[in-house]
Coordinates of N, CA and C in Angstrom, one line a residue:
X1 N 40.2 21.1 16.8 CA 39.0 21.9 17.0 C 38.2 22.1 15.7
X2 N 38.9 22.2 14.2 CA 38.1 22.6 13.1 C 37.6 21.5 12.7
X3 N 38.1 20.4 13.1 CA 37.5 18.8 12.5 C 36.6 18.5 13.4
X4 N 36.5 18.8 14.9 CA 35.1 18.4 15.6 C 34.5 19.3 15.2
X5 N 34.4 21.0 14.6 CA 33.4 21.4 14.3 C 32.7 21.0 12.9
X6 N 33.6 20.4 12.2 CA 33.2 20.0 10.9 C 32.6 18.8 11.0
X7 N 32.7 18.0 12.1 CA 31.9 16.7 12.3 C 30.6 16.6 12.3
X8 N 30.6 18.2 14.0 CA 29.4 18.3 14.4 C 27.9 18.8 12.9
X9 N 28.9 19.8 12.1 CA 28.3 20.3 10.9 C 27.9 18.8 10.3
X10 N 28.5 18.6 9.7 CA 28.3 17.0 9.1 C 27.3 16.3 9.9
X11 N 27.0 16.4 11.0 CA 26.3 15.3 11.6 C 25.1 15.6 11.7
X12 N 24.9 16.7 12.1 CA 23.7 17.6 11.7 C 23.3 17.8 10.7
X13 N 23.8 17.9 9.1 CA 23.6 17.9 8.0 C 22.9 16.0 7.6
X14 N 23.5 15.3 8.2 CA 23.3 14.1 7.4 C 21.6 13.7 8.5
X15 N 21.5 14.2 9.4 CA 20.0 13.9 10.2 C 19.4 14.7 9.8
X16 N 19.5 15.9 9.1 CA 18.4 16.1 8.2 C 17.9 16.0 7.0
X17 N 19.1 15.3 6.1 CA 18.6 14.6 5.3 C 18.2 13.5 5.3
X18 N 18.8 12.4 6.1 CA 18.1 11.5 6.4 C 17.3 11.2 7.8
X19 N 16.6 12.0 7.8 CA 15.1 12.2 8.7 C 14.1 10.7 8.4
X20 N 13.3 11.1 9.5 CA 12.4 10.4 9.2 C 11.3 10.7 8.5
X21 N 11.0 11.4 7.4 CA 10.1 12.3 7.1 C 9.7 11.3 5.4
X22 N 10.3 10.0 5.1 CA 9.6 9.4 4.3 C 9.0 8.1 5.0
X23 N 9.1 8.0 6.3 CA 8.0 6.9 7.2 C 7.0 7.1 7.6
X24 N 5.9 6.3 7.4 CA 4.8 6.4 8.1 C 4.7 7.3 9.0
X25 N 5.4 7.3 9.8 CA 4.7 7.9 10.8 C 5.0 9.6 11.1
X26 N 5.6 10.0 10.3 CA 5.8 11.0 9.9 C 4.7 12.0 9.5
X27 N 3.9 11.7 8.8 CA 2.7 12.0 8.7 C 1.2 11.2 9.0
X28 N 1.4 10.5 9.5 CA 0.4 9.5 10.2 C -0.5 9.8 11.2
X29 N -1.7 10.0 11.1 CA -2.6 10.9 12.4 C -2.7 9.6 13.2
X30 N -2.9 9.4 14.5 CA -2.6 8.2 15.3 C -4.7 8.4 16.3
X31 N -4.9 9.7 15.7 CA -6.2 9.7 16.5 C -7.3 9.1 15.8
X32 N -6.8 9.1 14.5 CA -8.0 8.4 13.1 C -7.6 7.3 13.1
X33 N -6.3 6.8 13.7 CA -5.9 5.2 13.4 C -7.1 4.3 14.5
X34 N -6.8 5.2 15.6 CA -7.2 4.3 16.6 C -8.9 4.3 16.3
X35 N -9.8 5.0 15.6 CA -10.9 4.5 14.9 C -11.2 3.6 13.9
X36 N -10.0 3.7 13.0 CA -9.6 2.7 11.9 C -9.6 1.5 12.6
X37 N -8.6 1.1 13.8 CA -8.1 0.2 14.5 C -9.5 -0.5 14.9
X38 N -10.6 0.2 15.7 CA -12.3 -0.2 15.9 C -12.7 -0.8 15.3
X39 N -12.6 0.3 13.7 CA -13.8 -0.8 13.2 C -13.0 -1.8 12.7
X40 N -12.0 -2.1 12.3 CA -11.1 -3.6 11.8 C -11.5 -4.6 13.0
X41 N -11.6 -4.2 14.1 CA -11.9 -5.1 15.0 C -13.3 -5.3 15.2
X42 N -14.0 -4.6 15.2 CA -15.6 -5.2 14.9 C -15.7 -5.9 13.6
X43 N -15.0 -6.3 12.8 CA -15.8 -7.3 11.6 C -15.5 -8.8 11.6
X44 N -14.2 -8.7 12.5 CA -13.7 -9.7 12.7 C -14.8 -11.2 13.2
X45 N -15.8 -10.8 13.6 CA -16.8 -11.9 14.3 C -18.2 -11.7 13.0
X46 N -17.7 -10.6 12.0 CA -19.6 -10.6 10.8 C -19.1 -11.4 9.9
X47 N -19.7 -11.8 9.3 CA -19.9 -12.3 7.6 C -19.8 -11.1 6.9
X48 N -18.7 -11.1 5.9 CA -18.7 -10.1 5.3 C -18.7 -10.7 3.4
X49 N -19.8 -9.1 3.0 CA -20.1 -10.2 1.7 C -19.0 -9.3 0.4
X50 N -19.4 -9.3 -0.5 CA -18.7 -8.8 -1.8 C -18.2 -6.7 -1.6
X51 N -19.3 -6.3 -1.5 CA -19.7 -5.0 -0.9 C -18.9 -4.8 0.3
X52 N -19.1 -5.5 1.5 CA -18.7 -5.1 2.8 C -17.2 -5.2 2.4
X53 N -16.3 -6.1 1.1 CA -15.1 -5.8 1.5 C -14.4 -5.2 0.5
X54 N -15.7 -4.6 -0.4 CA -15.2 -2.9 -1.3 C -14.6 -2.1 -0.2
X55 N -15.9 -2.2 0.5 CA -16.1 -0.9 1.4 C -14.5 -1.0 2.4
X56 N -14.3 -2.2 2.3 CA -13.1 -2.2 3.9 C -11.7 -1.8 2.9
X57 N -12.1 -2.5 1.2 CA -10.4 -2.1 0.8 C -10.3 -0.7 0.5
X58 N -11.5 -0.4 0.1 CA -11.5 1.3 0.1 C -11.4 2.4 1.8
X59 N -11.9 2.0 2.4 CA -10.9 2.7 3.8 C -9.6 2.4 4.1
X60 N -9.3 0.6 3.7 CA -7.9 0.6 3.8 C -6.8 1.6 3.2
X61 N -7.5 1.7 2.2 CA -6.4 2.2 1.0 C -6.8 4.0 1.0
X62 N -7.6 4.2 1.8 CA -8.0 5.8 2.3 C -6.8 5.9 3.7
X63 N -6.4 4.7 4.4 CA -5.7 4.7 5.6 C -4.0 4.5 5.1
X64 N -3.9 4.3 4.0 CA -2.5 3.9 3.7 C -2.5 2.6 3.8
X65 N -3.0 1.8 4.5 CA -2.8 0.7 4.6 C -2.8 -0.5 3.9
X66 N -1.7 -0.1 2.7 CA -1.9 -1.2 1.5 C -2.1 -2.7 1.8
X67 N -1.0 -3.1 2.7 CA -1.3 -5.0 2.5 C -2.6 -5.0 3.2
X68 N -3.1 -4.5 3.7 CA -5.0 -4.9 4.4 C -5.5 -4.4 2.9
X69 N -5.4 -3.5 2.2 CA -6.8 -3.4 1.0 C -5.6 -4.4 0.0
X70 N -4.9 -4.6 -0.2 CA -4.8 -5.8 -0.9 C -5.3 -7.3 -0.4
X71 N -5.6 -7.5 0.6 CA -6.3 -8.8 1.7 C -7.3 -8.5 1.1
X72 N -8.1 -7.4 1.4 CA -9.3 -7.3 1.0 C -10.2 -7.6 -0.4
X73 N -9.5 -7.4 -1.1 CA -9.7 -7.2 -2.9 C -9.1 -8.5 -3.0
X74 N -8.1 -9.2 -2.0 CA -8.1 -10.7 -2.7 C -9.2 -11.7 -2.5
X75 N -10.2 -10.9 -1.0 CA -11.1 -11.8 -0.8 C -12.8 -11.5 -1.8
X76 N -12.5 -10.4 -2.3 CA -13.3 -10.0 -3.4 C -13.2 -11.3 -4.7
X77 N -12.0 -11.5 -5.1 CA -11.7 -12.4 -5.9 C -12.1 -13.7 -5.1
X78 N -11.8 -14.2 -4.5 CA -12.3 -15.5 -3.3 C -13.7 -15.6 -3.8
X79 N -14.5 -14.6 -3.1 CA -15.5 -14.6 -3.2 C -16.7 -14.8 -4.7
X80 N -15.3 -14.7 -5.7 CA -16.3 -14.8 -7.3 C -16.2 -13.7 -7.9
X81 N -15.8 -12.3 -7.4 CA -15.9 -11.1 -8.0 C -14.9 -11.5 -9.2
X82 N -15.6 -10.7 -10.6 CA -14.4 -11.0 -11.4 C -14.6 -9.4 -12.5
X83 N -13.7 -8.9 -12.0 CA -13.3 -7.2 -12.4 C -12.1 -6.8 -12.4
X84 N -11.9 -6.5 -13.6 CA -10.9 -5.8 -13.7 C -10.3 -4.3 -13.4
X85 N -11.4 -3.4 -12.6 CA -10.9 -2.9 -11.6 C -10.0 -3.5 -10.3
X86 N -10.4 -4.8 -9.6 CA -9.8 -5.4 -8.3 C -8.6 -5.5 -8.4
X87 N -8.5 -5.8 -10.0 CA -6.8 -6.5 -10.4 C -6.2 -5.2 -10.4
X88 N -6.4 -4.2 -11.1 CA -5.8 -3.1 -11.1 C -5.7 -2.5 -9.5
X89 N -6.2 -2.3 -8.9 CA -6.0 -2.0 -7.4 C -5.2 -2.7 -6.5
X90 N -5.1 -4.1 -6.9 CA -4.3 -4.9 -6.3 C -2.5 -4.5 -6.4
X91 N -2.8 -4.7 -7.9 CA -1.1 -3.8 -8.7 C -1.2 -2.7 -8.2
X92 N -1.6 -1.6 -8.3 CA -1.7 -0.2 -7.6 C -1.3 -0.2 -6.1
X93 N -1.8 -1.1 -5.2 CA -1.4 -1.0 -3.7 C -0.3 -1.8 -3.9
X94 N 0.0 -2.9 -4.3 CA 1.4 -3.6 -4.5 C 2.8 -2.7 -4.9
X95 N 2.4 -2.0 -6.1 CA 3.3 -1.1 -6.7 C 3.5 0.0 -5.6
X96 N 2.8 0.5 -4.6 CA 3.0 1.5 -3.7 C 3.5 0.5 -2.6
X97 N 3.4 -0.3 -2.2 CA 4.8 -1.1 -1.3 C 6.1 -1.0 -1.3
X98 N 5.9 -1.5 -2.7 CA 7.2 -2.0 -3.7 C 8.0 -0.4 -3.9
X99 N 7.2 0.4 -4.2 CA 8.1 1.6 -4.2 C 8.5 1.9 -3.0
X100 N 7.9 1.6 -1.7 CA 8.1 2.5 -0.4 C 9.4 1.2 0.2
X101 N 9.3 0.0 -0.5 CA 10.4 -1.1 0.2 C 11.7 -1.2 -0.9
X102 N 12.2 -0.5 -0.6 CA 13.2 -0.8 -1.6 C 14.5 -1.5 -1.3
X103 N 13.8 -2.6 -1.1 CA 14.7 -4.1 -0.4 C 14.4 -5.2 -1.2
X104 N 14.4 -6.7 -0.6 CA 14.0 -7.6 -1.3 C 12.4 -7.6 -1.2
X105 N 12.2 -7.3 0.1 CA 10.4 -7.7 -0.1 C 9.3 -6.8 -1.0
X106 N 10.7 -5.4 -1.5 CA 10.0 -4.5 -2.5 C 9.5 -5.7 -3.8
X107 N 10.6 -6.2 -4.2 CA 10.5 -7.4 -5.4 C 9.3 -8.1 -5.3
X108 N 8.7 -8.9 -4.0 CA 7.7 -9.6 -3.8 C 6.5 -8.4 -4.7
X109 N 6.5 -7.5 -4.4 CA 5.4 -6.8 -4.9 C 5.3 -6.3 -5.6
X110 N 6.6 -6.2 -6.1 CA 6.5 -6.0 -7.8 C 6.5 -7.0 -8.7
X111 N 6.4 -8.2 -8.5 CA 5.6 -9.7 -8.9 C 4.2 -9.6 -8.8
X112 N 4.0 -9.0 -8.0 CA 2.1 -9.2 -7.3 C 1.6 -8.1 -8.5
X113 N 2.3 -7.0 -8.5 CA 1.7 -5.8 -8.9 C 1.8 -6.5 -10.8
X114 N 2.9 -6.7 -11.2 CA 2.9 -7.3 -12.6 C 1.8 -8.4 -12.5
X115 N 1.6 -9.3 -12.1 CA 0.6 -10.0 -12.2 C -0.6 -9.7 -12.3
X116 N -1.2 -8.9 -11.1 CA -2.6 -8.5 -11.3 C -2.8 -7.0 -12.5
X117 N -1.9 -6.6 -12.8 CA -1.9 -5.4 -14.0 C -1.9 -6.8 -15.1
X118 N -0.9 -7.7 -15.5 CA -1.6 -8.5 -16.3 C -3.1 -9.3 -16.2
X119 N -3.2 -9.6 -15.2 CA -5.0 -10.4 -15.2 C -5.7 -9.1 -15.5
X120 N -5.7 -7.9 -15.2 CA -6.6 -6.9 -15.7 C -6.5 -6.4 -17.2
X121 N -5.5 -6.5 -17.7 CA -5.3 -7.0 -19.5 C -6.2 -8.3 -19.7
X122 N -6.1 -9.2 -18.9 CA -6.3 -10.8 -19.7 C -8.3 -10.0 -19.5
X123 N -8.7 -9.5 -18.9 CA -9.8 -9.5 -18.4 C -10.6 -8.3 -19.9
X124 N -9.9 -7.2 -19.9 CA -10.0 -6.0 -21.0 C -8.9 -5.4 -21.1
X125 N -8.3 -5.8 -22.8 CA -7.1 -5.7 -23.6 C -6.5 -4.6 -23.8
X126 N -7.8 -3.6 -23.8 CA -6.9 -1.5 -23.6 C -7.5 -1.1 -22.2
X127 N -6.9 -1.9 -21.4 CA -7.2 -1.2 -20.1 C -6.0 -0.7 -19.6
X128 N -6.4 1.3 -20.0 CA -4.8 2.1 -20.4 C -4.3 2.0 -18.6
X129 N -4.8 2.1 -18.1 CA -4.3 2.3 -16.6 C -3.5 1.1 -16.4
X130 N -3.9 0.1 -16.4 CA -2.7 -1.3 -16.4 C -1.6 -1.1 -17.3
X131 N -2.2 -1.0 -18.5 CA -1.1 -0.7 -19.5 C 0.3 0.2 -19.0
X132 N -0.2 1.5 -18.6 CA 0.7 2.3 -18.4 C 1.3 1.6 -17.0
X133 N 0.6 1.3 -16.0 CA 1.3 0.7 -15.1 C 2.2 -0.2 -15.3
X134 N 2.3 -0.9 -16.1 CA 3.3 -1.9 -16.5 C 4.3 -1.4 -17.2
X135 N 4.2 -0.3 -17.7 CA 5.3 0.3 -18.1 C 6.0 1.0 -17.3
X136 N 5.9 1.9 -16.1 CA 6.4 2.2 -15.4 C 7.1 1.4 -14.4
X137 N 6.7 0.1 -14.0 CA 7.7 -0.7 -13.5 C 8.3 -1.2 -14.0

C-alpha cells in the first residue's frame, strides 16, 4: 500500500515537471494563427518584392515561426539584398530552433546560425551582435 502511494506521488510529481509547458502550444493563441494562416495563403499566387518579404519575415518571427522568417530572409538574399542585418536574423531564428531542438536537427541550425553570424562579420567586422552570438554558441 505505501509503494502504490509513493508511485502515485512520483507519478504526479514527474507530469508536472515534465509538462508540456515548454511546447508551442502551450502558449500559442490558435485565434491569431488562424489569421496568420490567411494571410500566408493569400501571397502564395502575388509577386512578392524585397519589402513584401521584410514585411512577411518580420510577422513570421512576431508569430514564432522561425523556419518561415528564415525562408523569407533567404529569399531577401535570392533576391540581391545584401545586409548584414538578414544574416544576423537568419542566425538569430536558427539559433532559436537549435535551442528549442535539442536533438540532431538542433545541430543543423546551429551550422545555419554559425554561418550567417559569420557572413554578417564578412559583411561589417564589429558587428557586436554577431560577435556575441557566436560566442554563445
Amino acid at each position: 500500500m505505501k509503494g502504490r502511494i509513493i508511485f502515485y506521488i512520483l507519478l504526479v510529481v514527474n507530469s508536472y515537471l515534465f509538462s508540456q509547458s515548454d511546447t508551442p502550444f502551450s502558449s500559442y493563441d490558435f485565434n491569431k494563427d488562424l489569421e496568420y494562416q490567411k494571410t500566408l495563403s493569400e501571397i502564395k499566387d502575388i509577386e512578392i518584392d524585397k519589402e513584401g518579404y521584410k514585411l512577411l519575415s518580420d510577422l513570421a518571427y512576431q508569430k514564432k515561426d522561425h523556419i518561415r522568417a528564415i525562408k523569407f530572409l533567404q529569399k531577401r538574399l535570392e533576391l540581391g539584398e545584401r545586409n548584414v542585418n538578414i544574416h544576423y536574423n537568419i542566425g538569430g531564428n536558427a539559433s532559436i530552433i537549435a535551442k528549442r531542438n535539442k536533438n540532431f536537427k538542433g545541430i543543423k541550425y546551429v551550422e545555419i546560425a554559425k554561418y550567417h553570424f559569420k557572413k554578417a562579420l564578412e559583411l561589417k567586422e564589429n558587428h557586436i551582435p554577431s560577435l556575441v552570438a557566436l560566442a554563445k554558441l
